XYZ file of C-alpha atoms in Angstrom:
170
model
C 0.045 -0.127 0.223
C 2.628 2.429 1.111
C 4.764 1.473 -2.253
C 1.913 2.586 -4.375
C 2.059 6.125 -2.686
C 5.789 6.134 -2.839
C 5.636 5.172 -6.581
C 2.945 7.936 -7.146
C 5.351 10.523 -5.331
C 7.931 9.512 -7.662
C 5.979 10.063 -10.589
C 4.849 13.394 -9.513
C 8.227 14.318 -8.802
C 9.792 13.339 -12.256
C 6.518 15.182 -14.105
C 7.545 18.222 -11.811
C 10.993 18.217 -12.801
C 10.370 17.595 -16.647
C 7.935 20.300 -16.386
C 10.045 22.693 -14.855
C 12.720 21.797 -17.481
C 9.957 22.324 -20.256
C 9.050 25.785 -18.668
C 12.720 26.914 -18.474
C 13.337 26.037 -21.909
C 10.399 27.691 -23.052
C 11.064 30.923 -20.960
C 14.530 30.484 -22.626
C 13.138 30.860 -26.263
C 11.164 34.000 -25.056
C 14.603 35.425 -23.878
C 16.506 34.640 -27.140
C 13.827 35.950 -29.053
C 13.098 39.211 -27.132
C 16.974 39.442 -27.693
C 16.775 39.305 -31.156
C 14.001 41.423 -31.631
C 15.414 44.040 -29.261
C 18.689 43.911 -31.561
C 16.814 44.611 -34.790
C 14.908 47.279 -33.137
C 17.850 49.011 -31.857
C 19.661 48.880 -35.054
C 16.768 50.183 -36.857
C 16.216 52.957 -34.648
C 19.828 53.954 -34.987
C 19.756 53.822 -38.868
C 16.764 55.941 -38.524
C 18.423 58.297 -35.964
C 21.280 58.638 -38.119
C 19.150 59.521 -41.034
C 17.562 62.117 -39.192
C 20.868 63.819 -38.370
C 21.564 64.105 -42.194
C 23.969 61.223 -42.548
C 22.967 58.626 -44.728
C 24.135 55.318 -46.592
C 23.507 53.951 -49.548
C 22.638 50.688 -47.780
C 20.002 52.466 -45.779
C 16.748 51.811 -47.422
C 17.643 47.573 -48.037
C 18.724 47.852 -44.400
C 15.676 49.645 -43.185
C 13.567 47.028 -45.169
C 15.189 44.266 -44.019
C 15.099 45.194 -40.444
C 11.775 46.011 -40.531
C 10.659 42.615 -42.098
C 12.788 40.807 -39.600
C 11.054 42.756 -36.847
C 7.779 41.892 -38.103
C 8.605 38.330 -38.413
C 10.079 37.914 -34.861
C 7.109 39.904 -32.943
C 4.530 36.948 -33.821
C 7.011 34.390 -33.177
C 7.783 36.050 -29.482
C 4.463 36.279 -28.902
C 3.590 32.587 -29.392
C 6.659 31.841 -27.225
C 5.346 34.037 -24.618
C 1.980 32.024 -24.465
C 4.114 28.931 -24.786
C 6.046 29.833 -21.798
C 3.054 30.801 -20.036
C 1.476 27.432 -20.625
C 4.538 25.805 -19.373
C 4.782 27.318 -16.206
C 1.332 26.828 -15.418
C 1.631 23.062 -16.263
C 4.957 23.334 -14.077
C 3.060 24.845 -11.277
C 0.533 22.096 -11.872
C 3.010 19.512 -11.299
C 4.694 21.170 -8.225
C 1.014 20.962 -6.664
C 0.646 17.315 -7.661
C 3.905 16.543 -5.635
C 2.689 18.490 -2.778
C -0.310 16.374 -2.766
C 1.387 13.212 -3.488
C 3.716 14.006 -0.582
C 0.790 14.486 1.912
C -1.010 11.123 0.623
C 2.208 9.468 1.139
C 2.740 10.827 4.486
C -0.646 9.847 5.611
C 0.005 6.390 4.363
C 3.248 6.033 6.416
C 1.449 7.282 9.494
C -1.513 5.236 8.882
C 0.709 2.194 8.550
C 2.892 3.079 11.426
C -0.345 3.851 13.679
C -1.797 0.111 12.636
C 1.782 -1.298 13.448
C 1.736 0.289 16.807
C -1.704 -0.384 17.770
C -0.831 -4.239 16.836
C 2.121 -4.193 19.248
C -0.010 -2.707 21.748
C -2.918 -5.222 21.500
C 0.116 -7.964 21.837
C 0.911 -6.002 25.077
C -2.487 -6.202 26.652
C -2.173 -9.880 26.217
C 0.907 -9.805 28.024
C -0.392 -7.579 30.627
C -3.588 -9.473 30.917
C -1.818 -12.877 31.603
C 0.563 -11.093 34.043
C -2.413 -9.952 36.032
C -3.446 -13.408 36.110
C -0.234 -14.685 37.409
C -0.109 -11.859 39.663
C -3.435 -12.787 41.073
C -2.604 -16.338 41.211
C 0.642 -15.205 43.204
C -1.174 -12.970 45.707
C -3.477 -15.864 46.378
C -1.101 -17.924 47.180
C 0.823 -15.651 49.187
C -1.932 -14.509 51.256
C -4.132 -17.662 51.163
C -7.044 -15.797 49.297
C -7.918 -12.279 47.702
C -10.482 -10.486 49.546
C -13.165 -9.114 47.646
C -12.590 -5.406 46.830
C -8.829 -5.742 47.263
C -6.678 -4.247 44.632
C -4.691 -6.803 42.687
C -2.687 -4.223 40.756
C -2.751 -0.386 40.934
C -1.695 1.282 37.660
C 1.114 3.864 37.635
C -0.156 7.419 37.635
C 0.447 8.217 33.870
C -1.895 5.300 32.775
C -4.306 6.206 35.624
C -4.975 9.587 34.521
C -5.039 8.158 31.046
C -8.014 5.606 31.712
C -9.654 7.779 34.264
C -9.304 11.012 32.591
C -8.486 10.779 28.962
C -5.199 12.595 29.542
C -2.502 11.053 27.027
C 0.682 10.280 28.957
């Protein structure tokens, strides 16, 4: 049972790692495209500024057209890359949430299994205690001849006494 929760946790962790890697790649693509677009826009602005100051080159017109076409081509690619990066980030966040949920489920399963094992051990101790009480009764009866009615066979220590009388956990 715990193994299935541990497996689910491992799968969720791997999925989260993969999603984080994909999100990082998508963001790197955004940064690359933004850098390329900024470089083209900067070059275009430099040519336009130079021309406004009265300095022109024979290649300015061709460069302006080429840079404008590059910017026009890069802009939709950048917009799509941003959408892809947002989607990848949302997927990564969902995967991280799934890890958290799987971790909680696994911890609960472990606690439940530990509690069941401890409860079984306490049941074994109850049997040992009951056998001990029977043996104590026999020994006291032999030592005193008989046990008087109402005579305490065994008195619990304070922590267990408070637990059974008041419900206070020792």
